Short mmCIF file of C-alpha atoms in Angstrom, two decimals:
data_model
loop_
_atom_site.label_atom_id
_atom_site.label_comp_id
_atom_site.label_asym_id
_atom_site.label_seq_id
_atom_site.Cartn_x
_atom_site.Cartn_y
_atom_site.Cartn_z
CA MET A 11 3.95 8.80 -48.87
CA ALA A 12 6.35 10.98 -46.94
CA SER A 13 8.97 9.35 -44.74
CA SER A 14 8.30 8.48 -41.08
CA ALA A 15 10.82 11.15 -40.07
CA ALA A 16 8.90 13.80 -42.00
CA PHE A 17 5.62 12.73 -40.44
CA PHE A 18 7.25 12.83 -37.02
CA LEU A 19 8.33 16.42 -37.58
CA LEU A 20 4.84 17.34 -38.72
CA ALA A 21 3.35 15.70 -35.62
CA VAL A 22 5.65 17.62 -33.34
CA ALA A 23 4.93 20.84 -35.21
CA ALA A 24 1.24 20.24 -34.60
CA LEU A 25 1.79 20.35 -30.85
CA HIS A 26 0.89 23.35 -28.76
CA VAL A 27 3.36 26.15 -29.32
CA CYS A 28 3.72 26.70 -25.64
CA CYS A 29 6.14 26.37 -22.87
CA CYS A 30 9.67 25.26 -22.64
CA ARG A 31 9.21 24.10 -19.06
CA GLY A 32 6.32 23.01 -16.90
CA GLN A 33 6.01 23.66 -13.22
CA GLY A 34 3.99 22.52 -10.29
CA ARG A 35 1.82 24.82 -8.24
CA ASP A 36 4.78 25.55 -5.97
CA GLY A 37 6.85 26.74 -8.93
CA GLY A 38 9.19 23.76 -8.89
CA ALA A 39 10.08 22.30 -12.28
CA VAL A 40 8.61 18.93 -13.19
CA ALA A 41 11.53 16.67 -14.03
CA ALA A 42 9.58 13.52 -14.90
CA ILE A 43 6.09 12.15 -15.52
CA TYR A 44 4.96 8.70 -14.41
CA SER A 45 1.67 7.49 -15.84
CA LEU A 46 -0.64 4.59 -15.03
CA GLY A 47 -3.80 3.91 -17.02
CA ASP A 48 -5.35 2.24 -20.04
CA SER A 49 -5.57 2.80 -23.81
CA ILE A 50 -6.22 6.51 -23.35
CA THR A 51 -2.61 6.78 -22.20
CA ASP A 52 -0.78 3.66 -23.45
CA THR A 53 2.11 4.63 -25.74
CA GLY A 54 3.06 1.08 -26.69
CA ASN A 55 2.97 -1.36 -23.75
CA LEU A 56 0.18 -3.57 -25.10
CA ALA A 57 1.73 -3.71 -28.56
CA LYS A 58 5.03 -4.84 -27.02
CA GLU A 59 3.49 -7.36 -24.65
CA ALA A 60 0.86 -8.91 -26.92
CA PRO A 61 1.89 -12.21 -28.55
CA PRO A 62 2.10 -12.46 -32.35
CA GLY A 63 -1.38 -12.42 -33.86
CA ALA A 64 -2.99 -10.68 -30.88
CA PHE A 65 -4.08 -7.04 -31.06
CA GLU A 66 -2.48 -6.86 -34.49
CA THR A 67 -4.51 -3.86 -35.64
CA ILE A 68 -2.81 -1.34 -33.33
CA LYS A 69 0.57 -2.55 -34.58
CA HIS A 70 -0.22 -1.57 -38.16
CA LEU A 71 -1.57 1.34 -40.18
CA PRO A 72 -4.00 3.06 -40.22
CA TYR A 73 -3.20 3.29 -36.49
CA GLY A 74 -0.51 5.95 -36.29
CA VAL A 75 -1.27 7.29 -39.78
CA THR A 76 -1.03 10.94 -38.68
CA PHE A 77 2.22 10.18 -36.84
CA GLY A 78 3.57 8.44 -39.94
CA ARG A 79 3.86 4.97 -38.44
CA PRO A 80 2.12 2.78 -35.87
CA THR A 81 3.49 3.29 -32.35
CA GLY A 82 1.16 1.14 -30.26
CA ARG A 83 -1.03 4.16 -29.48
CA CYS A 84 -4.76 3.55 -29.95
CA SER A 85 -5.22 6.54 -32.24
CA ASP A 86 -4.14 7.99 -35.55
CA GLY A 87 -1.40 9.92 -33.77
CA LEU A 88 -0.55 11.45 -30.42
CA LEU A 89 -2.41 11.18 -27.10
CA MET A 90 -3.13 13.63 -24.29
CA ILE A 91 -0.11 12.33 -22.37
CA ASP A 92 2.11 13.24 -25.34
CA PHE A 93 0.82 16.81 -25.48
CA LEU A 94 1.18 17.14 -21.71
CA ALA A 95 4.78 15.90 -21.76
CA HIS A 96 5.66 18.28 -24.58
CA ASP A 97 4.05 21.20 -22.79
CA MET A 98 6.01 20.35 -19.65
CA GLY A 99 9.19 20.57 -21.69
CA LEU A 100 9.76 16.81 -21.56
CA PRO A 101 10.19 14.09 -24.19
CA PHE A 102 7.31 11.73 -24.98
CA LEU A 103 7.05 9.00 -22.35
CA ASN A 104 8.44 5.64 -23.39
CA PRO A 105 6.39 2.55 -22.53
CA TYR A 106 7.70 0.58 -19.57
CA LEU A 107 7.94 -2.63 -21.59
CA ALA A 108 10.19 -1.05 -24.22
CA LYS A 109 13.77 -2.29 -24.28
CA ASN A 110 16.96 -0.24 -24.52
CA THR A 111 15.22 3.09 -24.13
CA SER A 112 15.49 6.12 -21.88
CA PHE A 113 13.37 6.57 -18.79
CA ASP A 114 15.26 9.65 -17.59
CA HIS A 115 12.19 11.88 -17.81
CA GLY A 116 9.49 9.43 -16.79
CA VAL A 117 7.83 6.14 -17.65
CA ASN A 118 4.46 5.16 -19.07
CA PHE A 119 3.06 2.10 -17.28
CA ALA A 120 -0.41 2.34 -18.89
CA VAL A 121 -1.65 -0.63 -20.90
CA ALA A 122 -4.54 -0.64 -23.36
CA GLY A 123 -7.39 -2.75 -22.03
CA ALA A 124 -6.27 -2.39 -18.41
CA THR A 125 -8.78 -2.43 -15.58
CA ALA A 126 -8.70 -0.80 -12.19
CA MET A 127 -9.66 -3.97 -10.34
CA ASP A 128 -8.02 -7.34 -10.76
CA PRO A 129 -10.22 -9.53 -12.99
CA ALA A 130 -12.36 -12.03 -11.09
CA ASP A 131 -11.54 -14.58 -13.77
CA GLN A 132 -7.78 -15.02 -13.47
CA SER A 133 -7.67 -16.70 -16.89
CA ASN A 134 -8.76 -13.33 -18.33
CA ARG A 135 -5.39 -11.64 -18.30
CA THR A 136 -5.64 -7.89 -18.14
CA PHE A 137 -3.08 -5.41 -16.93
CA SER A 138 -4.77 -4.17 -13.80
CA LEU A 139 -3.85 -1.08 -11.83
CA LYS A 140 -2.34 -3.36 -9.17
CA LEU A 141 0.08 -4.80 -11.72
CA GLN A 142 1.02 -1.37 -13.07
CA LEU A 143 1.62 -0.13 -9.53
CA ARG A 144 3.95 -3.07 -8.96
CA TRP A 145 5.83 -2.17 -12.14
CA PHE A 146 6.08 1.40 -10.87
CA LYS A 147 7.49 0.33 -7.51
CA ASP A 148 9.89 -2.17 -9.10
CA PHE A 149 11.15 0.49 -11.49
CA MET A 150 11.72 3.05 -8.75
CA LYS A 151 13.51 0.54 -6.50
CA SER A 152 15.73 -0.66 -9.34
CA THR A 153 16.55 2.90 -10.44
CA PHE A 154 17.19 4.55 -7.06
CA ASP A 155 19.20 3.17 -4.16
CA THR A 156 17.10 4.28 -1.21
CA ASP A 157 13.52 5.19 -0.33
CA GLU A 158 14.74 8.73 0.33
CA GLU A 159 16.09 8.99 -3.22
CA ILE A 160 12.74 7.77 -4.52
CA ARG A 161 10.92 10.40 -2.47
CA LYS A 162 13.26 13.10 -3.75
CA ARG A 163 12.62 12.06 -7.35
CA LEU A 164 8.86 11.94 -6.88
CA GLN A 165 8.83 15.36 -5.27
CA SER A 166 10.01 16.80 -8.58
CA SER A 167 7.69 14.63 -10.67
CA LEU A 168 4.09 14.44 -11.81
CA VAL A 169 2.15 11.19 -11.43
CA LEU A 170 -1.05 10.39 -13.32
CA VAL A 171 -3.26 7.65 -11.86
CA GLY A 172 -5.59 7.05 -14.77
CA GLU A 173 -7.76 7.40 -16.59
CA ILE A 174 -8.49 3.90 -15.31
CA GLY A 175 -11.71 2.10 -14.46
CA GLY A 176 -13.45 2.67 -17.77
CA ASN A 177 -12.67 -0.86 -18.91
CA ASP A 178 -14.09 -2.37 -15.72
CA TYR A 179 -17.39 -0.90 -16.87
CA ASN A 180 -16.87 -1.52 -20.59
CA TYR A 181 -16.32 -5.23 -20.13
CA ALA A 182 -19.41 -5.50 -17.95
CA LEU A 183 -21.67 -3.37 -20.17
CA PHE A 184 -20.60 -5.10 -23.38
CA GLY A 185 -21.00 -8.38 -21.51
CA ASN A 186 -24.75 -7.67 -21.48
CA LYS A 187 -25.00 -6.47 -17.92
CA SER A 188 -27.51 -3.68 -17.36
CA VAL A 189 -26.45 -0.19 -16.39
CA SER A 190 -28.08 -0.65 -12.98
CA GLU A 191 -26.06 -3.82 -12.42
CA VAL A 192 -22.80 -2.19 -13.45
CA GLU A 193 -23.48 0.78 -11.15
CA LYS A 194 -22.85 -1.59 -8.26
CA LEU A 195 -19.20 -1.76 -9.33
CA ILE A 196 -18.61 1.97 -8.88
CA PRO A 197 -17.67 2.02 -5.16
CA ALA A 198 -15.12 -0.78 -5.59
CA VAL A 199 -13.62 0.73 -8.74
CA VAL A 200 -13.29 4.14 -7.11
CA GLN A 201 -11.75 2.66 -3.96
CA THR A 202 -9.21 0.74 -6.04
CA ILE A 203 -8.15 3.98 -7.77
CA ILE A 204 -7.92 5.83 -4.46
CA ASP A 205 -5.94 3.04 -2.79
CA ALA A 206 -3.40 3.12 -5.65
CA THR A 207 -3.18 6.89 -5.40
CA LYS A 208 -2.50 6.61 -1.66
CA GLU A 209 0.36 4.22 -2.36
CA VAL A 210 1.88 6.68 -4.82
CA LEU A 211 1.51 9.51 -2.31
CA ASP A 212 3.03 7.39 0.46
CA MET A 213 6.06 6.83 -1.79
CA GLY A 214 6.58 10.59 -1.82
CA ALA A 215 4.62 11.89 -4.82
CA SER A 216 3.91 15.59 -4.43
CA ARG A 217 1.88 16.23 -7.62
CA VAL A 218 -0.81 13.73 -8.61
CA ILE A 219 -3.59 13.90 -11.18
CA VAL A 220 -6.56 11.52 -11.01
CA PRO A 221 -8.77 11.71 -14.13
CA GLY A 222 -12.44 10.80 -14.24
CA ASN A 223 -14.39 8.96 -16.92
CA PHE A 224 -15.67 10.29 -20.24
CA PRO A 225 -19.36 10.77 -21.13
CA ILE A 226 -19.41 7.31 -22.70
CA GLY A 227 -22.94 7.82 -24.01
CA CYS A 228 -21.41 10.09 -26.66
CA PHE A 229 -19.03 7.45 -28.04
CA PRO A 230 -19.80 5.67 -31.36
CA SER A 231 -19.21 2.26 -29.75
CA TYR A 232 -21.98 2.75 -27.19
CA LEU A 233 -24.23 4.70 -29.54
CA THR A 234 -24.11 1.67 -31.84
CA ALA A 235 -24.32 -1.14 -29.29
CA MET A 236 -27.03 0.45 -27.15
CA ALA A 237 -29.01 2.36 -29.74
CA SER A 238 -32.56 3.12 -28.67
CA PRO A 239 -35.67 3.63 -30.81
CA GLU A 240 -36.85 6.19 -28.27
CA GLN A 241 -35.71 9.74 -28.96
CA SER A 242 -36.12 10.47 -25.27
CA ALA A 243 -33.13 8.21 -24.60
CA TYR A 244 -30.86 10.86 -26.15
CA ASP A 245 -29.89 14.30 -24.93
CA SER A 246 -29.65 17.45 -27.03
CA ALA A 247 -26.06 16.53 -28.01
CA GLY A 248 -27.18 13.17 -29.38
CA CYS A 249 -25.67 11.20 -26.51
CA LEU A 250 -27.32 8.39 -24.53
CA LYS A 251 -28.59 9.87 -21.28
CA ASP A 252 -28.43 6.74 -19.10
CA LEU A 253 -24.82 6.01 -19.96
CA ASN A 254 -23.74 9.58 -19.33
CA LEU A 255 -25.58 9.60 -16.03
CA PHE A 256 -23.76 6.40 -15.10
CA ALA A 257 -20.37 7.95 -15.95
CA ALA A 258 -21.32 11.05 -13.97
CA LYS A 259 -22.07 8.90 -10.91
CA HIS A 260 -18.60 7.34 -11.12
CA ASN A 261 -17.05 10.77 -11.44
CA ALA A 262 -18.99 12.21 -8.51
CA GLN A 263 -17.81 9.42 -6.22
CA LEU A 264 -14.24 9.73 -7.49
CA GLN A 265 -14.21 13.52 -6.99
CA ARG A 266 -15.40 13.15 -3.40
CA ALA A 267 -12.73 10.56 -2.74
CA VAL A 268 -10.01 12.76 -4.28
CA ALA A 269 -11.16 15.63 -2.07
CA GLY A 270 -10.69 13.30 0.89
CA LEU A 271 -7.13 12.60 -0.22
CA ARG A 272 -6.35 16.31 -0.14
CA SER A 273 -7.35 16.39 3.52
CA SER A 274 -5.17 13.36 4.29
CA TYR A 275 -2.18 14.62 2.30
CA PRO A 276 -2.20 18.42 2.78
CA ASP A 277 1.38 18.83 1.57
CA ALA A 278 0.65 17.22 -1.81
CA ALA A 279 -0.99 18.86 -4.82
CA ILE A 280 -3.75 16.46 -5.88
CA ALA A 281 -6.02 17.33 -8.80
CA TYR A 282 -9.05 15.78 -10.45
CA ALA A 283 -9.00 15.90 -14.26
CA ASP A 284 -12.53 16.39 -15.55
CA TYR A 285 -12.59 14.33 -18.75
CA PHE A 286 -16.41 14.34 -18.69
CA ASN A 287 -17.14 18.06 -18.96
CA SER A 288 -14.07 18.84 -21.05
CA PHE A 289 -15.28 16.32 -23.65
CA LEU A 290 -18.77 17.83 -23.65
CA SER A 291 -17.15 21.26 -24.10
CA LEU A 292 -15.21 19.89 -27.06
CA LEU A 293 -18.41 18.53 -28.63
CA LYS A 294 -20.22 21.82 -28.13
CA GLY A 295 -17.45 23.82 -29.73
CA ALA A 296 -16.46 21.23 -32.34
CA PRO A 297 -17.27 23.26 -35.50
CA ALA A 298 -15.32 26.30 -34.26
CA LEU A 299 -12.40 24.02 -33.43
CA GLY A 300 -12.23 22.66 -36.97
CA PHE A 301 -14.15 19.43 -36.53
CA ASP A 302 -16.87 18.39 -38.98
CA GLU A 303 -20.12 19.19 -37.15
CA ASN A 304 -21.85 16.26 -38.89
CA SER A 305 -19.23 13.74 -37.75
CA THR A 306 -18.82 14.42 -34.03
CA HIS A 307 -20.35 11.02 -33.17
CA THR A 308 -18.91 9.16 -36.15
CA ALA A 309 -15.67 7.17 -36.10
CA CYS A 310 -13.01 8.15 -38.63
CA CYS A 311 -11.98 4.51 -39.07
CA GLY A 312 -14.60 1.80 -39.37
CA ALA A 313 -16.78 -0.37 -41.58
CA GLY A 314 -19.81 1.83 -42.09
CA GLY A 315 -23.15 2.27 -40.40
CA ARG A 316 -24.68 5.30 -38.74
CA TYR A 317 -21.72 5.84 -36.44
CA ASN A 318 -19.14 4.00 -38.61
CA TYR A 319 -18.62 1.43 -35.87
CA ASP A 320 -19.07 -2.34 -35.89
CA GLU A 321 -17.65 -4.40 -33.05
CA ARG A 322 -17.31 -7.36 -35.44
CA ARG A 323 -15.20 -5.30 -37.84
CA MET A 324 -13.01 -2.97 -35.86
CA CYS A 325 -10.70 -0.39 -37.37
CA GLY A 326 -7.74 -2.00 -39.08
CA VAL A 327 -9.30 -5.30 -40.12
CA GLU A 328 -10.21 -6.22 -43.67
CA GLY A 329 -13.25 -4.34 -44.89
CA THR A 330 -12.62 -1.20 -42.85
CA ALA A 331 -11.18 2.10 -43.95
CA ALA A 332 -9.95 5.32 -42.38
CA CYS A 333 -11.33 8.72 -43.30
CA ALA A 334 -9.25 11.02 -45.49
CA ASP A 335 -8.84 13.67 -42.77
CA PRO A 336 -8.72 12.38 -39.17
CA SER A 337 -8.32 15.94 -37.88
CA ALA A 338 -11.95 16.62 -38.84
CA TYR A 339 -13.17 13.83 -36.54
CA VAL A 340 -13.42 13.58 -32.76
CA SER A 341 -13.50 9.78 -32.70
CA TRP A 342 -10.78 7.70 -34.30
CA ASP A 343 -12.09 4.13 -34.09
CA GLY A 344 -15.36 4.45 -32.18
CA ILE A 345 -13.67 3.93 -28.81
CA HIS A 346 -10.63 6.20 -28.87
CA MET A 347 -10.16 9.77 -30.04
CA THR A 348 -8.15 11.30 -32.84
CA GLN A 349 -4.92 13.19 -32.31
CA ALA A 350 -6.77 16.42 -33.06
CA ALA A 351 -9.35 15.69 -30.37
CA TYR A 352 -6.73 14.64 -27.82
CA LYS A 353 -4.83 17.85 -28.51
CA GLU A 354 -7.94 19.90 -27.78
CA MET A 355 -8.72 17.83 -24.67
CA SER A 356 -5.19 18.42 -23.38
CA ARG A 357 -5.62 22.18 -23.91
CA LEU A 358 -9.00 22.25 -22.16
CA ILE A 359 -7.77 20.23 -19.17
CA TYR A 360 -4.16 21.14 -18.53
CA HIS A 361 -4.29 24.72 -19.77
CA GLY A 362 -7.91 25.38 -18.89
CA ARG A 363 -10.47 25.01 -16.15
CA TYR A 364 -10.96 21.25 -16.17
CA LEU A 365 -8.02 20.43 -13.91
CA GLN A 366 -9.42 20.91 -10.42
CA PRO A 367 -7.56 22.52 -8.77
CA GLN A 368 -5.07 23.78 -11.32
CA ILE A 369 -1.77 22.40 -10.02
CA LEU A 370 0.29 23.00 -13.17
CA SER A 371 1.70 26.16 -14.68
CA PHE A 372 3.32 26.64 -18.06
CA GLN A 373 5.96 29.22 -18.87
CA GLU A 374 6.46 30.65 -22.33
#
């Protein structure tokens, strides 16, 4: 096997050949990125925080196989946040819980498994948005001397609030609650995201992106756990209709709330990142993008079955195996995407029409 350094160079070479500097809508350079979220964005916080023996799979190959080594990312390689940072002319974001590392160009506060709302059961320790926001504030206060210095820094930065909230629903749905029951959580989840975004804006953030949820009915995890004998339960793309409708309801409420933020903060550039429709676009164009058209709903890493997903034998445990070519798959482990899919999602969103409005520009 090639060295980690060689794999790292290959991973970087696989990035978009794009800009050397990213800008906001007003033309000002983005000097730093600050990110809050869950496993879609976590670049190593959970792996660094988890005690020995917990969440061991993400600390070992095959996680990170395309990158050349495990990094704590829930994928075979890079994430959307990595491609975005590169395209903005910035280094990859280091996780907040990393020691002796540089945070000169931003910090990643996202933690895999994080929820938007604080868990009702306090013994169930998850890294909620509230906790991440506290980390964010503590970091800014310890790094800059005054509130004015913080505001100045944030005015030349980009802040991502999410994707977050997906796990609030995942825990409930996989806890045997019905879709109709879980729908009742949507207003509170959305309000929690909006309240956190307001706090970031009140600190002085001038560019904020709030992503929505994915069409979860297309994911191998849900396709396996909630398989239906009725063909009418599936849409033409092979996704579960009820789950996608549920995700769309969350997104509709979140989009309306984000629009309200724009009215309240007219001097800030606030965008909604449409993960839902960009993912469906990816699925529709998968063969032309180099993905195996017969594997768009199949996990690269798993233990077999129709969708290669088994919640009792998750990727990385004994009895599972990774596919030979992750770049041909959309899904990495049934829950998270491959580097190849994240790269395409980043292109569709940040360089395409799924960032609404488009508040970023990229210079060659």
